[in-house]
Amino acid sequence: MRNVLLFCVLGFYTGACVNHDLNRAVDCSVAGLTLEVNSVTPATSCSSADGSIHVTAAGGKQPYTFWLNSVEQVSSAFTSLKAGIYSIQVTDANGCNMAVNNVMISANDLSFTLDVAEDNLCLANNGSATITVADGNPPYTYSMDGSAFASNNVFTGLSNGKHIAEVKDINGCTIALNITIPRGTTNVSWTNDIRPIMSASCAITGCHNGISRADLRNYDKAKSLASRIKLYTQDRSMPFNGSLEQYQIDLIACWVDDGALEN
């Protein structure tokens, strides 16, 4: 018999629950997939596309699929690249992923550094990126996520995840920087933030109130099901009919990503 978890549903069907199949063929957290950058070759100039990145994947289950930013390929060698910053990902045959972010390719006439600070807020953003360019043809102007080019090279209030910055020199040569802002611990509280959501929306008659199904007001039960709770609240199948506010869904995701702490 399949293992299923019955999650609460609200709205028109108040008190009913929806089935979710919990069977997973592979636990990606222990599957052993790894990704390593072996070498980076700079481009010869700001305008040339002759740089390269070579990576090695291991573990998991072959065959592997590689991604450079959003472009898919089967080879682990990325060639004909302009100067810039790149994000590389590998996906194995089990669907597990591993990524290496903020891989920099300089040019012989353009070198730069990137300093990033993590975003550790849940319902707001406080990540930052500082781009420092040396050599080449100054002055430089900078853009972040499509903003107008300006002399400011420090960007604040960034969310965790992917951002595209651009750097342009005096001759109009422009390079793209696919920057990843890391996620920090948000300290969303089980006691003050998550348990009240579970109590109001899931621990109801006929659902997760501990009588016939796991009581999600209980920390140990909620922690054991944390990844499923995140998944099913984000796709709005828990609770049924999307009865949670978006900020509540975001709080649950942050709590789970923090490690589902009892805080």
GROMACS .gro file of C-alpha atoms in nm:
model
  263
    1MET     CA    1   0.000   0.000   0.000
    2ARG     CA    2   0.132   0.342  -0.087
    3ASN     CA    3   0.229   0.571   0.195
    4VAL     CA    4   0.015   0.879   0.179
    5LEU     CA    5  -0.014   1.188   0.391
    6LEU     CA    6  -0.351   1.350   0.422
    7PHE     CA    7  -0.313   1.725   0.440
    8CYS     CA    8  -0.586   1.963   0.545
    9VAL     CA    9  -0.807   2.138   0.299
   10LEU     CA   10  -1.017   2.444   0.371
   11GLY     CA   11  -1.255   2.666   0.179
   12PHE     CA   12  -1.562   2.506   0.024
   13TYR     CA   13  -1.458   2.163   0.155
   14THR     CA   14  -1.380   2.273   0.510
   15GLY     CA   15  -1.278   1.978   0.725
   16ALA     CA   16  -1.178   1.753   0.436
   17CYS     CA   17  -0.822   1.656   0.338
   18VAL     CA   18  -0.629   1.594   0.019
   19ASN     CA   19  -0.401   1.297  -0.046
   20HIS     CA   20  -0.034   1.343  -0.133
   21ASP     CA   21   0.189   1.053  -0.232
   22LEU     CA   22   0.499   1.064  -0.011
   23ASN     CA   23   0.698   0.800  -0.196
   24ARG     CA   24   1.034   0.934  -0.313
   25ALA     CA   25   1.270   0.712  -0.510
   26VAL     CA   26   1.577   0.914  -0.414
   27ASP     CA   27   1.671   1.140  -0.124
   28CYS     CA   28   1.887   1.400  -0.301
   29SER     CA   29   2.036   1.517   0.030
   30VAL     CA   30   2.221   1.186   0.063
   31ALA     CA   31   2.256   1.090  -0.306
   32GLY     CA   32   2.615   1.217  -0.319
   33LEU     CA   33   2.597   1.435  -0.630
   34THR     CA   34   2.889   1.682  -0.646
   35LEU     CA   35   3.002   1.957  -0.884
   36GLU     CA   36   3.349   2.110  -0.897
   37VAL     CA   37   3.507   2.381  -1.112
   38ASN     CA   38   3.835   2.251  -1.256
   39SER     CA   39   3.956   2.546  -1.460
   40VAL     CA   40   3.861   2.893  -1.582
   41THR     CA   41   4.023   3.050  -1.889
   42PRO     CA   42   3.991   3.430  -1.928
   43ALA     CA   43   3.867   3.597  -2.244
   44THR     CA   44   4.126   3.785  -2.447
   45SER     CA   45   3.933   4.114  -2.437
   46CYS     CA   46   3.611   4.272  -2.316
   47SER     CA   47   3.442   4.218  -2.652
   48SER     CA   48   3.572   3.869  -2.730
   49ALA     CA   49   3.392   3.542  -2.656
   50ASP     CA   50   3.680   3.298  -2.609
   51GLY     CA   51   3.682   3.229  -2.237
   52SER     CA   52   3.591   2.891  -2.091
   53ILE     CA   53   3.490   2.703  -1.776
   54HIS     CA   54   3.547   2.332  -1.722
   55VAL     CA   55   3.368   2.143  -1.443
   56THR     CA   56   3.349   1.787  -1.313
   57ALA     CA   57   3.039   1.617  -1.176
   58ALA     CA   58   3.047   1.300  -0.969
   59GLY     CA   59   2.814   1.084  -0.763
   60GLY     CA   60   2.441   1.063  -0.805
   61LYS     CA   61   2.323   0.878  -1.115
   62GLN     CA   62   2.447   0.933  -1.467
   63PRO     CA   63   2.383   1.065  -1.726
   64TYR     CA   64   2.429   1.426  -1.620
   65THR     CA   65   2.281   1.737  -1.775
   66PHE     CA   66   2.467   2.066  -1.731
   67TRP     CA   67   2.337   2.421  -1.730
   68LEU     CA   68   2.522   2.747  -1.780
   69ASN     CA   69   2.284   3.010  -1.647
   70SER     CA   70   1.965   2.899  -1.826
   71VAL     CA   71   2.130   2.719  -2.121
   72GLU     CA   72   2.132   2.338  -2.116
   73GLN     CA   73   2.405   2.115  -2.256
   74VAL     CA   74   2.541   1.762  -2.209
   75SER     CA   75   2.910   1.858  -2.195
   76SER     CA   76   3.089   1.968  -1.879
   77ALA     CA   77   3.303   2.211  -2.084
   78PHE     CA   78   3.160   2.560  -2.137
   79THR     CA   79   3.339   2.744  -2.415
   80SER     CA   80   3.310   3.061  -2.628
   81LEU     CA   81   3.228   3.268  -2.321
   82LYS     CA   82   3.260   3.642  -2.273
   83ALA     CA   83   3.397   3.795  -1.957
   84GLY     CA   84   3.135   3.789  -1.685
   85ILE     CA   85   2.993   3.593  -1.393
   86TYR     CA   86   2.819   3.261  -1.446
   87SER     CA   87   2.605   3.010  -1.257
   88ILE     CA   88   2.662   2.641  -1.334
   89GLN     CA   89   2.430   2.355  -1.242
   90VAL     CA   90   2.427   1.980  -1.295
   91THR     CA   91   2.117   1.760  -1.288
   92ASP     CA   92   2.152   1.384  -1.265
   93ALA     CA   93   1.923   1.106  -1.389
   94ASN     CA   94   1.742   1.105  -1.053
   95GLY     CA   95   1.651   1.471  -1.091
   96CYS     CA   96   1.892   1.581  -0.817
   97ASN     CA   97   2.069   1.915  -0.863
   98MET     CA   98   2.398   2.071  -0.757
   99ALA     CA   99   2.515   2.424  -0.841
  100VAL     CA  100   2.827   2.638  -0.828
  101ASN     CA  101   2.747   3.008  -0.837
  102ASN     CA  102   2.935   3.333  -0.901
  103VAL     CA  103   3.203   3.179  -1.125
  104MET     CA  104   3.401   3.470  -1.269
  105ILE     CA  105   3.566   3.496  -1.611
  106SER     CA  106   3.786   3.802  -1.648
  107ALA     CA  107   3.936   3.941  -1.968
  108ASN     CA  108   4.297   4.033  -2.031
  109ASP     CA  109   4.194   4.399  -2.045
  110LEU     CA  110   3.917   4.378  -1.782
  111SER     CA  111   3.941   4.230  -1.434
  112PHE     CA  112   3.686   4.263  -1.157
  113THR     CA  113   3.587   4.134  -0.816
  114LEU     CA  114   3.249   4.067  -0.660
  115ASP     CA  115   3.156   4.090  -0.293
  116VAL     CA  116   2.812   3.964  -0.193
  117ALA     CA  117   2.629   3.972   0.139
  118GLU     CA  118   2.353   3.724   0.218
  119ASP     CA  119   1.985   3.804   0.239
  120ASN     CA  120   1.873   3.697   0.587
  121LEU     CA  121   1.525   3.851   0.598
  122CYS     CA  122   1.213   3.648   0.524
  123LEU     CA  123   0.951   3.907   0.433
  124ALA     CA  124   1.195   4.170   0.307
  125ASN     CA  125   1.533   4.172   0.131
  126ASN     CA  126   1.873   4.288   0.259
  127GLY     CA  127   2.127   4.115   0.035
  128SER     CA  128   2.391   4.324  -0.139
  129ALA     CA  129   2.648   4.309  -0.418
  130THR     CA  130   2.956   4.526  -0.472
  131ILE     CA  131   3.129   4.512  -0.812
  132THR     CA  132   3.484   4.645  -0.835
  133VAL     CA  133   3.644   4.675  -1.181
  134ALA     CA  134   4.015   4.719  -1.249
  135ASP     CA  135   4.214   4.776  -1.569
  136GLY     CA  136   4.031   4.818  -1.897
  137ASN     CA  137   3.871   5.141  -2.016
  138PRO     CA  138   3.717   5.345  -1.735
  139PRO     CA  139   3.496   5.508  -1.633
  140TYR     CA  140   3.249   5.226  -1.584
  141THR     CA  141   2.876   5.236  -1.536
  142TYR     CA  142   2.662   4.964  -1.376
  143SER     CA  143   2.311   4.827  -1.401
  144MET     CA  144   2.124   4.575  -1.186
  145ASP     CA  145   1.824   4.376  -1.311
  146GLY     CA  146   1.755   4.616  -1.596
  147SER     CA  147   1.799   4.943  -1.408
  148ALA     CA  148   1.946   5.246  -1.584
  149PHE     CA  149   2.327   5.249  -1.607
  150ALA     CA  150   2.487   5.468  -1.340
  151SER     CA  151   2.821   5.513  -1.166
  152ASN     CA  152   2.706   5.337  -0.848
  153ASN     CA  153   2.869   4.994  -0.813
  154VAL     CA  154   2.702   4.895  -0.483
  155PHE     CA  155   2.355   4.739  -0.490
  156THR     CA  156   2.153   4.680  -0.173
  157GLY     CA  157   1.811   4.545  -0.082
  158LEU     CA  158   1.860   4.237  -0.300
  159SER     CA  159   1.664   3.916  -0.253
  160ASN     CA  160   1.840   3.583  -0.227
  161GLY     CA  161   1.872   3.412  -0.564
  162LYS     CA  162   1.963   3.518  -0.915
  163HIS     CA  163   2.026   3.873  -1.037
  164ILE     CA  164   2.173   4.002  -1.361
  165ALA     CA  165   2.410   4.296  -1.333
  166GLU     CA  166   2.583   4.463  -1.627
  167VAL     CA  167   2.907   4.661  -1.647
  168LYS     CA  168   2.976   4.898  -1.937
  169ASP     CA  169   3.308   5.067  -2.016
  170ILE     CA  170   3.368   5.403  -2.183
  171ASN     CA  171   3.371   5.238  -2.527
  172GLY     CA  172   3.030   5.079  -2.472
  173CYS     CA  173   3.161   4.726  -2.422
  174THR     CA  174   2.916   4.555  -2.185
  175ILE     CA  175   2.956   4.235  -1.985
  176ALA     CA  176   2.683   4.046  -1.799
  177LEU     CA  177   2.726   3.929  -1.440
  178ASN     CA  178   2.486   3.650  -1.338
  179ILE     CA  179   2.508   3.710  -0.964
  180THR     CA  180   2.367   3.479  -0.697
  181ILE     CA  181   2.287   3.631  -0.359
  182PRO     CA  182   2.314   3.362  -0.089
  183ARG     CA  183   2.034   3.296   0.155
  184GLY     CA  184   2.101   3.352   0.523
  185THR     CA  185   1.916   3.225   0.830
  186THR     CA  186   1.597   3.428   0.875
  187ASN     CA  187   1.513   3.316   1.231
  188VAL     CA  188   1.144   3.269   1.158
  189SER     CA  189   0.997   3.139   1.484
  190TRP     CA  190   0.812   2.811   1.526
  191THR     CA  191   0.643   2.942   1.840
  192ASN     CA  192   0.544   3.287   1.718
  193ASP     CA  193   0.506   3.242   1.343
  194ILE     CA  194   0.452   2.883   1.231
  195ARG     CA  195   0.258   2.710   1.508
  196PRO     CA  196  -0.020   2.973   1.495
  197ILE     CA  197  -0.059   2.903   1.121
  198MET     CA  198  -0.076   2.529   1.184
  199SER     CA  199  -0.331   2.580   1.464
  200ALA     CA  200  -0.558   2.806   1.262
  201SER     CA  201  -0.542   2.636   0.923
  202CYS     CA  202  -0.454   2.269   0.972
  203ALA     CA  203  -0.539   2.148   1.323
  204ILE     CA  204  -0.910   2.139   1.248
  205THR     CA  205  -1.179   1.875   1.291
  206GLY     CA  206  -1.121   1.582   1.058
  207CYS     CA  207  -0.772   1.689   0.963
  208HIS     CA  208  -0.435   1.748   1.136
  209ASN     CA  209  -0.559   1.780   1.493
  210GLY     CA  210  -0.395   1.461   1.618
  211ILE     CA  211  -0.703   1.237   1.619
  212SER     CA  212  -0.660   1.047   1.292
  213ARG     CA  213  -0.365   1.228   1.140
  214ALA     CA  214  -0.042   1.390   1.256
  215ASP     CA  215  -0.104   1.690   1.479
  216LEU     CA  216   0.081   1.973   1.307
  217ARG     CA  217   0.064   2.184   1.622
  218ASN     CA  218   0.320   1.940   1.762
  219TYR     CA  219   0.673   2.053   1.677
  220ASP     CA  220   0.819   1.704   1.630
  221LYS     CA  221   0.539   1.607   1.391
  222ALA     CA  222   0.565   1.930   1.194
  223LYS     CA  223   0.944   1.905   1.171
  224SER     CA  224   0.927   1.549   1.038
  225LEU     CA  225   0.694   1.667   0.762
  226ALA     CA  226   0.852   2.009   0.708
  227SER     CA  227   0.963   1.965   0.347
  228ARG     CA  228   0.618   1.836   0.247
  229ILE     CA  229   0.446   2.120   0.429
  230LYS     CA  230   0.661   2.368   0.236
  231LEU     CA  231   0.595   2.197  -0.097
  232TYR     CA  232   0.219   2.169  -0.055
  233THR     CA  233   0.168   2.519   0.083
  234GLN     CA  234   0.369   2.667  -0.204
  235ASP     CA  235   0.162   2.487  -0.467
  236ARG     CA  236  -0.149   2.580  -0.264
  237SER     CA  237  -0.275   2.225  -0.229
  238MET     CA  238  -0.234   2.271   0.148
  239PRO     CA  239  -0.464   2.404   0.275
  240PHE     CA  240  -0.716   2.341   0.001
  241ASN     CA  241  -0.824   2.631  -0.219
  242GLY     CA  242  -0.530   2.855  -0.126
  243SER     CA  243  -0.660   2.979   0.207
  244LEU     CA  244  -0.318   3.094   0.333
  245GLU     CA  245  -0.196   3.445   0.268
  246GLN     CA  246   0.124   3.472   0.064
  247TYR     CA  247   0.319   3.604   0.362
  248GLN     CA  248   0.219   3.292   0.559
  249ILE     CA  249   0.340   3.068   0.277
  250ASP     CA  250   0.667   3.266   0.273
  251LEU     CA  251   0.708   3.229   0.649
  252ILE     CA  252   0.664   2.852   0.625
  253ALA     CA  253   0.923   2.832   0.346
  254CYS     CA  254   1.173   3.039   0.544
  255TRP     CA  255   1.122   2.827   0.857
  256VAL     CA  256   1.178   2.507   0.660
  257ASP     CA  257   1.483   2.648   0.480
  258ASP     CA  258   1.627   2.758   0.815
  259GLY     CA  259   1.619   2.393   0.921
  260ALA     CA  260   1.272   2.381   1.081
  261LEU     CA  261   1.407   2.502   1.415
  262GLU     CA  262   1.221   2.485   1.745
  263ASN     CA  263   1.263   2.851   1.827
   0.00000   0.00000   0.00000
